[in-house]
Amino acid sequence: MGNKNITIGLFGFGCVGQGLYDVLNHSQGLKATIEKICVKDKTKKRKIDANYFTYDKEEILKRDNLNVIVELIDDASEAMKIVRQAMNNGVSVVTANKKMLAENFKELYELQVKNNVALIYEGSAGGSIPIIRNLEEYYDNELLSSVKGILNGTCNYILTRMELENKDYSEVLKDAQASGFAESDPWLDVAGFDTKFKTLLLTIHAFGVVLLPDDILNTGIQNVSYDDILYAKQRGLRIKMLGVSFKSGDKFRVYCLPHFVDRDSELNNVFYEYNAVEVEGAYSCKQTFVGKGAGSHPTGSAVLSDISALTYDYKYGYKKLRKALNGNQKIEDGAKLIEYDFSIKLYIRFQNREQLNDLEILSIEEEYKSANTNYIIANVNFKSLFNIYNKPDNKLFICAV
Ligand code: HSE
């Protein structure tokens, strides 16, 4: 345990903020206290003393007795303003805001260098799984070839309950929202955006490659049906929403798609809101980290671990990124290192053939038509998937085979 006292200004007291409050109150030996909490809604009843709260962000940002800002609000652009101001004031920041981090990584990296402050964010990917610090520290010299996993608790919870409990998609999505797993806008979860933000962060810490969210393809489970789940089940497979990032020659392939996962994979047996990250290295070989990926206390515990790390002045070293930068200060456009032109085998369920017009289908291995459902198993040019991905009206369900 470090010896520095931490006085925290907290932004947000939603699911994760309250989780942090609870785990901090039950932690032993950590010299950290929450001094003030900034929230938006003046009418909401809170479970702790009203004196903790302020509605004015400047009241926290201008205090000089705080040495850490913990940002846990869900508006990514407002979060960015808070984090930018705090870092420019020379204060270290802990956040779990994967959207903000993914959308603004270059600037956030530069703010760390310019102000010599820490920005740490273990809770932003994999919930309670300590993956970012492991990629940074444990695998700092390991030649990693692949990082992939179940990174969204909401998707995994929905898929699990649809399969194991025969429940309806919209009913279990509501339960995921009520349990505090889903984002306020659950489209971010089900359409694969949340998985993509986390995959982007893991790609930085695993490979030192910085991408923009638009560089990474994501489709989700928003159109999954029981037929798809049954198709997988009958073949001994399970549908899992995965973020994948791996080396392909001297380039990388990075994308987020539902996948058919077979029984031999450890990812096959990860259920409900649990997440799992599989890391593969040249010498360590395959290792899988499993843990709760969403929810108040699991995410709160990852945030607490970051706060604890600040008591000994921890910062990410960004060793792989620095190596890739080779002395340059400016982060290069990582998209040029990404491979887009390759063939990927997909299961595609559709209503009418026109929906597939924008896809470059290279070959069809299986085709099924009936009154209720049509699907193909086809090899498709990956690049052409960008033409159709996440159009809310396309109603396709796409799954990597
Ligand atoms: N909505 C996210 C999930 C929360 O379901 O995984 C944790 O990042």
Short mmCIF file of C-alpha atoms and ligand atoms in Angstrom, two decimals:
data_model
loop_
_atom_site.label_atom_id
_atom_site.label_comp_id
_atom_site.label_asym_id
_atom_site.label_seq_id
_atom_site.Cartn_x
_atom_site.Cartn_y
_atom_site.Cartn_z
CA MET A 1 0.00 0.00 0.00
CA GLY A 2 1.27 3.46 -0.82
CA ASN A 3 1.56 6.18 1.74
CA LYS A 4 -0.07 9.12 0.05
CA ASN A 5 -3.44 10.39 1.31
CA ILE A 6 -5.97 10.70 -1.47
CA THR A 7 -8.72 13.29 -1.31
CA ILE A 8 -11.23 12.69 -4.06
CA GLY A 9 -13.55 14.93 -6.01
CA LEU A 10 -16.10 12.61 -7.56
CA PHE A 11 -18.19 13.32 -10.66
CA GLY A 12 -21.31 11.18 -10.92
CA PHE A 13 -23.16 9.13 -8.35
CA GLY A 14 -24.92 6.62 -10.57
CA CYS A 15 -24.39 2.90 -10.65
CA VAL A 16 -20.56 2.95 -10.63
CA GLY A 17 -20.25 6.04 -8.39
CA GLN A 18 -22.38 4.42 -5.70
CA GLY A 19 -20.49 1.16 -6.15
CA LEU A 20 -17.22 3.02 -5.57
CA TYR A 21 -18.66 4.72 -2.48
CA ASP A 22 -19.61 1.32 -1.03
CA VAL A 23 -16.36 -0.48 -1.78
CA LEU A 24 -14.31 2.47 -0.57
CA ASN A 25 -16.22 2.48 2.72
CA HIS A 26 -15.50 -1.20 3.19
CA SER A 27 -11.87 -1.10 2.16
CA GLN A 28 -9.22 -1.38 4.81
CA GLY A 29 -5.96 0.46 4.93
CA LEU A 30 -6.57 2.70 1.93
CA LYS A 31 -6.08 6.35 2.84
CA ALA A 32 -8.67 7.78 0.48
CA THR A 33 -11.77 9.86 1.16
CA ILE A 34 -14.44 11.30 -1.06
CA GLU A 35 -14.66 15.00 -0.25
CA LYS A 36 -17.31 16.23 -2.69
CA ILE A 37 -19.54 14.70 -5.36
CA CYS A 38 -20.84 16.61 -8.36
CA VAL A 39 -24.19 15.41 -9.71
CA LYS A 40 -26.65 16.73 -12.30
CA ASP A 41 -30.12 15.96 -10.99
CA LYS A 42 -31.19 18.18 -8.07
CA THR A 43 -34.43 16.30 -7.50
CA LYS A 44 -33.02 12.79 -7.07
CA LYS A 45 -33.06 11.31 -3.57
CA ARG A 46 -29.56 10.20 -2.56
CA LYS A 47 -28.65 7.59 0.00
CA ILE A 48 -25.90 9.66 1.62
CA ASP A 49 -25.69 13.05 3.34
CA ALA A 50 -26.72 16.02 1.16
CA ASN A 51 -23.55 17.90 2.23
CA TYR A 52 -21.51 15.66 -0.03
CA PHE A 53 -23.20 16.97 -3.16
CA THR A 54 -22.75 19.95 -5.41
CA TYR A 55 -24.35 20.73 -8.76
CA ASP A 56 -21.56 23.04 -9.84
CA LYS A 57 -18.55 21.30 -11.40
CA GLU A 58 -16.31 24.32 -10.73
CA GLU A 59 -16.82 23.82 -7.02
CA ILE A 60 -14.81 20.62 -7.36
CA LEU A 61 -12.46 21.61 -10.15
CA LYS A 62 -11.41 24.84 -8.40
CA ARG A 63 -10.76 23.28 -4.98
CA ASP A 64 -7.10 23.01 -4.23
CA ASN A 65 -7.30 20.41 -1.45
CA LEU A 66 -8.27 17.59 -3.85
CA ASN A 67 -5.53 15.48 -5.36
CA VAL A 68 -7.59 13.09 -7.47
CA ILE A 69 -10.63 13.55 -9.68
CA VAL A 70 -12.73 10.45 -10.24
CA GLU A 71 -14.95 10.88 -13.29
CA LEU A 72 -17.94 8.51 -13.46
CA ILE A 73 -20.61 10.34 -15.43
CA ASP A 74 -22.11 8.90 -18.58
CA ASP A 75 -22.05 11.91 -20.87
CA ALA A 76 -18.77 11.42 -22.74
CA SER A 77 -18.38 14.99 -24.03
CA GLU A 78 -19.13 16.57 -20.64
CA ALA A 79 -16.73 14.03 -19.08
CA MET A 80 -14.02 15.10 -21.52
CA LYS A 81 -14.42 18.75 -20.49
CA ILE A 82 -14.08 17.82 -16.82
CA VAL A 83 -11.10 15.55 -17.38
CA ARG A 84 -9.33 18.07 -19.62
CA GLN A 85 -9.76 20.84 -17.06
CA ALA A 86 -8.63 18.64 -14.16
CA MET A 87 -5.51 17.45 -15.99
CA ASN A 88 -4.63 20.98 -17.08
CA ASN A 89 -4.92 21.94 -13.38
CA GLY A 90 -2.28 19.30 -12.65
CA VAL A 91 -4.65 16.83 -10.99
CA SER A 92 -4.59 13.09 -11.71
CA VAL A 93 -7.77 11.47 -12.94
CA VAL A 94 -9.41 8.08 -12.61
CA THR A 95 -12.21 7.31 -15.05
CA ALA A 96 -14.21 4.38 -16.35
CA ASN A 97 -15.58 6.26 -19.34
CA LYS A 98 -14.61 4.05 -22.26
CA LYS A 99 -16.51 6.19 -24.81
CA MET A 100 -14.66 9.33 -23.77
CA LEU A 101 -11.31 7.54 -23.74
CA ALA A 102 -11.84 5.90 -27.12
CA GLU A 103 -13.06 9.06 -28.82
CA ASN A 104 -10.36 11.34 -27.42
CA PHE A 105 -7.38 9.11 -26.78
CA LYS A 106 -4.79 11.17 -28.66
CA GLU A 107 -5.63 14.34 -26.77
CA LEU A 108 -5.82 12.47 -23.47
CA TYR A 109 -2.38 10.99 -24.04
CA GLU A 110 -0.97 14.42 -24.84
CA LEU A 111 -2.58 15.89 -21.72
CA GLN A 112 -0.81 13.26 -19.60
CA VAL A 113 2.56 14.06 -21.17
CA LYS A 114 2.11 17.83 -21.11
CA ASN A 115 0.88 18.06 -17.51
CA ASN A 116 2.82 15.11 -16.11
CA VAL A 117 -0.31 13.76 -14.43
CA ALA A 118 -1.83 10.28 -14.37
CA LEU A 119 -4.96 9.23 -16.17
CA ILE A 120 -5.88 5.66 -15.27
CA TYR A 121 -8.91 3.69 -16.26
CA GLU A 122 -8.95 0.02 -15.27
CA GLY A 123 -12.75 0.08 -14.90
CA SER A 124 -13.21 1.08 -18.52
CA ALA A 125 -12.62 -2.38 -20.02
CA GLY A 126 -13.63 -5.74 -18.62
CA GLY A 127 -15.26 -4.32 -15.47
CA SER A 128 -13.58 -6.00 -12.52
CA ILE A 129 -10.97 -7.84 -14.63
CA PRO A 130 -7.53 -6.27 -14.13
CA ILE A 131 -6.66 -6.35 -17.81
CA ILE A 132 -5.26 -2.92 -18.68
CA ARG A 133 -2.63 -2.88 -15.97
CA ASN A 134 -1.74 -6.46 -16.85
CA LEU A 135 -1.26 -5.57 -20.50
CA GLU A 136 0.85 -2.59 -19.42
CA GLU A 137 2.95 -4.21 -16.73
CA TYR A 138 2.87 -7.98 -16.87
CA TYR A 139 3.00 -8.24 -20.64
CA ASP A 140 5.27 -5.25 -21.12
CA ASN A 141 7.95 -7.21 -22.93
CA GLU A 142 5.90 -10.13 -24.17
CA LEU A 143 5.29 -10.40 -27.89
CA LEU A 144 1.52 -10.46 -27.86
CA SER A 145 -0.23 -11.76 -30.91
CA SER A 146 -3.89 -11.52 -29.93
CA VAL A 147 -6.28 -10.00 -27.40
CA LYS A 148 -9.91 -10.88 -27.69
CA GLY A 149 -12.88 -11.37 -25.48
CA ILE A 150 -16.35 -10.88 -24.19
CA LEU A 151 -16.22 -7.24 -23.22
CA ASN A 152 -19.85 -6.25 -22.80
CA GLY A 153 -21.77 -7.59 -19.82
CA THR A 154 -25.14 -6.55 -21.22
CA CYS A 155 -24.73 -8.51 -24.46
CA ASN A 156 -23.49 -11.57 -22.63
CA TYR A 157 -26.33 -11.34 -20.12
CA ILE A 158 -28.91 -11.11 -22.91
CA LEU A 159 -27.42 -13.97 -24.93
CA THR A 160 -27.13 -16.16 -21.83
CA ARG A 161 -30.69 -15.67 -20.70
CA MET A 162 -32.09 -16.10 -24.20
CA GLU A 163 -30.26 -19.40 -24.54
CA LEU A 164 -30.41 -20.91 -21.07
CA GLU A 165 -33.74 -19.55 -19.90
CA ASN A 166 -35.51 -19.27 -23.21
CA LYS A 167 -36.30 -15.62 -22.49
CA ASP A 168 -37.32 -12.93 -24.89
CA TYR A 169 -34.70 -10.36 -26.06
CA SER A 170 -36.58 -7.23 -24.95
CA GLU A 171 -37.48 -8.68 -21.56
CA VAL A 172 -33.85 -9.53 -20.71
CA LEU A 173 -32.59 -6.22 -22.05
CA LYS A 174 -34.92 -4.53 -19.56
CA ASP A 175 -33.49 -6.71 -16.78
CA ALA A 176 -29.96 -5.77 -17.84
CA GLN A 177 -30.95 -2.11 -17.57
CA ALA A 178 -32.60 -2.61 -14.18
CA SER A 179 -29.49 -4.41 -12.89
CA GLY A 180 -27.30 -1.45 -13.86
CA PHE A 181 -25.36 -3.37 -16.51
CA ALA A 182 -26.53 -1.47 -19.58
CA GLU A 183 -25.49 2.03 -20.62
CA SER A 184 -28.13 4.77 -20.33
CA ASP A 185 -28.38 4.39 -24.09
CA PRO A 186 -28.42 0.58 -24.43
CA TRP A 187 -27.89 0.82 -28.21
CA LEU A 188 -24.23 1.38 -27.32
CA ASP A 189 -24.23 -2.08 -25.72
CA VAL A 190 -26.35 -4.15 -28.06
CA ALA A 191 -25.01 -2.67 -31.31
CA GLY A 192 -21.42 -3.36 -30.26
CA PHE A 193 -20.19 0.21 -29.71
CA ASP A 194 -19.27 -0.39 -26.08
CA THR A 195 -17.33 -3.52 -27.08
CA LYS A 196 -15.59 -1.43 -29.72
CA PHE A 197 -14.49 1.31 -27.30
CA LYS A 198 -13.04 -1.35 -25.00
CA THR A 199 -11.35 -3.20 -27.88
CA LEU A 200 -9.78 0.09 -28.96
CA LEU A 201 -8.35 0.57 -25.46
CA LEU A 202 -7.02 -2.98 -25.26
CA THR A 203 -5.39 -2.54 -28.67
CA ILE A 204 -3.49 0.49 -27.36
CA HIS A 205 -2.21 -1.33 -24.30
CA ALA A 206 -1.52 -4.64 -26.04
CA PHE A 207 0.07 -3.39 -29.24
CA GLY A 208 0.68 0.36 -28.94
CA VAL A 209 -1.68 1.00 -31.87
CA VAL A 210 -4.08 3.93 -31.50
CA LEU A 211 -7.25 3.80 -33.58
CA LEU A 212 -10.34 5.96 -33.82
CA PRO A 213 -13.72 4.33 -33.15
CA ASP A 214 -14.66 4.73 -36.83
CA ASP A 215 -11.65 2.64 -37.85
CA ILE A 216 -13.16 -0.42 -36.17
CA LEU A 217 -16.14 -2.35 -37.48
CA ASN A 218 -18.83 -3.27 -35.01
CA THR A 219 -22.07 -5.09 -35.41
CA GLY A 220 -23.97 -6.36 -32.43
CA ILE A 221 -26.74 -8.55 -31.16
CA GLN A 222 -29.57 -6.07 -31.71
CA ASN A 223 -31.17 -8.36 -34.30
CA VAL A 224 -30.40 -11.74 -32.75
CA SER A 225 -33.31 -14.16 -32.70
CA TYR A 226 -34.01 -17.44 -31.01
CA ASP A 227 -33.47 -19.11 -34.42
CA ASP A 228 -29.86 -17.95 -34.40
CA ILE A 229 -29.32 -19.22 -30.90
CA LEU A 230 -30.90 -22.54 -31.84
CA TYR A 231 -28.75 -22.77 -34.98
CA ALA A 232 -25.66 -22.46 -32.78
CA LYS A 233 -26.95 -24.80 -30.10
CA GLN A 234 -27.71 -27.59 -32.55
CA ARG A 235 -24.10 -27.47 -33.70
CA GLY A 236 -22.59 -27.43 -30.20
CA LEU A 237 -21.78 -23.74 -30.49
CA ARG A 238 -22.73 -20.64 -28.55
CA ILE A 239 -23.11 -17.06 -29.74
CA LYS A 240 -20.80 -14.63 -27.97
CA MET A 241 -20.30 -10.95 -28.73
CA LEU A 242 -16.53 -10.55 -29.11
CA GLY A 243 -14.06 -7.76 -29.56
CA VAL A 244 -10.97 -9.08 -31.33
CA SER A 245 -7.60 -7.53 -32.01
CA PHE A 246 -4.79 -9.62 -33.42
CA LYS A 247 -1.67 -9.54 -35.51
CA SER A 248 -1.89 -10.58 -39.12
CA GLY A 249 1.61 -10.48 -40.60
CA ASP A 250 2.88 -6.96 -40.00
CA LYS A 251 -0.68 -5.59 -39.77
CA PHE A 252 -3.57 -6.01 -37.35
CA ARG A 253 -7.16 -7.12 -37.65
CA VAL A 254 -9.48 -5.39 -35.21
CA TYR A 255 -13.27 -5.82 -35.20
CA CYS A 256 -16.27 -6.46 -32.98
CA LEU A 257 -18.85 -9.02 -34.05
CA PRO A 258 -20.98 -11.78 -32.56
CA HIS A 259 -19.12 -15.09 -33.02
CA PHE A 260 -20.04 -18.74 -32.91
CA VAL A 261 -17.79 -20.03 -30.15
CA ASP A 262 -17.19 -23.75 -29.81
CA ARG A 263 -17.06 -25.83 -26.63
CA ASP A 264 -13.29 -26.04 -26.60
CA SER A 265 -13.00 -22.31 -26.06
CA GLU A 266 -12.99 -20.98 -22.52
CA LEU A 267 -15.16 -18.15 -23.78
CA ASN A 268 -17.95 -20.67 -24.38
CA ASN A 269 -18.54 -21.03 -20.65
CA VAL A 270 -18.69 -17.39 -19.68
CA PHE A 271 -22.25 -16.46 -18.77
CA TYR A 272 -24.51 -13.59 -17.73
CA GLU A 273 -22.70 -10.30 -17.02
CA TYR A 274 -19.31 -11.98 -16.82
CA ASN A 275 -16.60 -10.87 -19.22
CA ALA A 276 -13.51 -12.75 -20.35
CA VAL A 277 -10.33 -11.62 -22.03
CA GLU A 278 -8.07 -14.07 -23.81
CA VAL A 279 -4.50 -12.90 -24.27
CA GLU A 280 -2.08 -14.79 -26.47
CA GLY A 281 1.65 -14.22 -26.46
CA ALA A 282 4.60 -15.85 -28.11
CA TYR A 283 5.95 -17.24 -24.85
CA SER A 284 3.12 -17.02 -22.32
CA CYS A 285 0.78 -18.75 -24.82
CA LYS A 286 -2.95 -18.43 -24.20
CA GLN A 287 -4.25 -17.02 -20.92
CA THR A 288 -7.84 -16.17 -20.08
CA PHE A 289 -9.01 -13.66 -17.50
CA VAL A 290 -12.62 -13.98 -16.35
CA GLY A 291 -14.68 -11.77 -14.05
CA LYS A 292 -17.77 -9.66 -13.68
CA GLY A 293 -17.77 -7.19 -16.52
CA ALA A 294 -20.52 -4.83 -15.45
CA GLY A 295 -22.40 -3.73 -12.39
CA SER A 296 -22.00 -1.34 -9.52
CA HIS A 297 -19.60 -3.12 -7.16
CA PRO A 298 -17.42 -4.97 -9.70
CA THR A 299 -16.75 -1.77 -11.65
CA GLY A 300 -16.46 0.20 -8.40
CA SER A 301 -13.76 -2.22 -7.28
CA ALA A 302 -11.73 -1.59 -10.45
CA VAL A 303 -12.01 2.16 -9.84
CA LEU A 304 -10.94 1.65 -6.24
CA SER A 305 -7.90 -0.27 -7.41
CA ASP A 306 -6.94 2.72 -9.59
CA ILE A 307 -7.34 5.08 -6.64
CA SER A 308 -5.14 2.77 -4.60
CA ALA A 309 -2.56 2.78 -7.40
CA LEU A 310 -2.43 6.57 -7.18
CA THR A 311 -1.34 6.34 -3.55
CA TYR A 312 1.98 5.14 -4.95
CA ASP A 313 1.90 7.56 -7.90
CA TYR A 314 1.17 4.93 -10.51
CA LYS A 315 0.88 6.01 -14.15
CA TYR A 316 0.58 3.96 -17.30
CA GLY A 317 3.99 3.79 -18.91
CA TYR A 318 2.45 3.21 -22.39
CA LYS A 319 5.59 1.21 -23.12
CA LYS A 320 4.34 -0.30 -26.37
CA LEU A 321 2.92 2.98 -27.59
CA ARG A 322 6.16 4.81 -26.76
CA LYS A 323 8.14 2.16 -28.54
CA ALA A 324 5.90 2.55 -31.59
CA LEU A 325 6.28 6.34 -31.40
CA ASN A 326 10.06 5.93 -31.41
CA GLY A 327 10.77 9.28 -29.79
CA ASN A 328 8.06 11.21 -31.65
CA GLN A 329 5.54 13.10 -29.58
CA LYS A 330 2.71 12.84 -32.06
CA ILE A 331 0.59 9.71 -32.20
CA GLU A 332 0.28 8.42 -35.73
CA ASP A 333 -2.88 7.35 -37.45
CA GLY A 334 -3.12 3.68 -36.44
CA ALA A 335 -5.65 2.87 -39.19
CA LYS A 336 -2.84 2.42 -41.71
CA LEU A 337 -1.69 -0.58 -39.69
CA ILE A 338 -5.08 -2.24 -39.92
CA GLU A 339 -5.93 -4.84 -42.52
CA TYR A 340 -9.38 -4.46 -44.06
CA ASP A 341 -9.10 -6.40 -47.28
CA PHE A 342 -9.56 -10.04 -46.29
CA SER A 343 -12.15 -12.75 -46.44
CA ILE A 344 -14.22 -13.53 -43.36
CA LYS A 345 -16.68 -16.39 -42.97
CA LEU A 346 -20.05 -15.21 -41.73
CA TYR A 347 -23.49 -16.51 -40.88
CA ILE A 348 -25.93 -13.88 -42.15
CA ARG A 349 -29.66 -14.10 -41.45
CA PHE A 350 -31.75 -11.81 -43.61
CA GLN A 351 -35.33 -11.15 -44.69
CA ASN A 352 -34.79 -10.45 -48.34
CA ARG A 353 -31.81 -10.82 -50.64
CA GLU A 354 -31.65 -7.10 -51.46
CA GLN A 355 -30.36 -6.51 -47.97
CA LEU A 356 -27.15 -8.21 -49.04
CA ASN A 357 -26.61 -6.09 -52.15
CA ASP A 358 -23.86 -3.97 -50.62
CA LEU A 359 -21.88 -6.98 -49.47
CA GLU A 360 -19.08 -8.44 -51.53
CA ILE A 361 -19.89 -12.12 -51.21
CA LEU A 362 -16.93 -14.21 -52.34
CA SER A 363 -18.49 -17.66 -51.99
CA ILE A 364 -21.52 -19.25 -50.37
CA GLU A 365 -21.00 -22.44 -48.34
CA GLU A 366 -24.54 -23.00 -47.10
CA GLU A 367 -27.90 -21.44 -47.89
CA TYR A 368 -31.23 -21.91 -46.18
CA LYS A 369 -34.63 -20.49 -47.11
CA SER A 370 -37.94 -20.96 -45.41
CA ALA A 371 -41.11 -18.99 -44.80
CA ASN A 372 -39.73 -17.65 -41.50
CA THR A 373 -36.02 -17.39 -41.85
CA ASN A 374 -33.27 -17.20 -44.46
CA TYR A 375 -29.59 -17.42 -43.89
CA ILE A 376 -26.35 -17.97 -45.70
CA ILE A 377 -22.94 -19.04 -44.54
CA ALA A 378 -20.63 -17.15 -46.82
CA ASN A 379 -17.11 -15.86 -47.24
CA VAL A 380 -17.39 -12.11 -47.46
CA ASN A 381 -14.90 -9.35 -48.14
CA PHE A 382 -14.52 -7.76 -44.72
CA LYS A 383 -14.18 -4.27 -46.18
CA SER A 384 -17.67 -4.49 -47.68
CA LEU A 385 -19.19 -5.06 -44.23
CA PHE A 386 -18.57 -1.38 -43.50
CA ASN A 387 -21.24 -0.60 -46.12
CA ILE A 388 -24.01 -2.17 -44.11
CA TYR A 389 -22.87 -2.17 -40.53
CA ASN A 390 -25.16 -0.86 -37.87
CA LYS A 391 -27.78 0.65 -40.10
CA PRO A 392 -30.59 0.52 -37.55
CA ASP A 393 -33.09 -0.64 -40.18
CA ASN A 394 -31.10 -3.44 -41.78
CA LYS A 395 -32.42 -6.20 -39.47
CA LEU A 396 -29.57 -8.49 -40.45
CA PHE A 397 -27.97 -10.72 -37.91
CA ILE A 398 -24.31 -11.29 -38.68
CA CYS A 399 -22.12 -13.74 -36.80
CA ALA A 400 -18.54 -14.76 -37.45
CA VAL A 401 -18.28 -18.51 -38.00
N1 HSE B 1 -22.67 -1.35 -20.27
C1 HSE B 1 -21.42 -1.95 -19.96
C2 HSE B 1 -21.55 -3.46 -20.11
C3 HSE B 1 -21.01 -1.59 -18.57
O1 HSE B 1 -22.68 -3.95 -20.20
O2 HSE B 1 -20.54 -4.14 -20.16
C4 HSE B 1 -19.61 -1.97 -18.19
O3 HSE B 1 -18.66 -1.32 -18.99
#
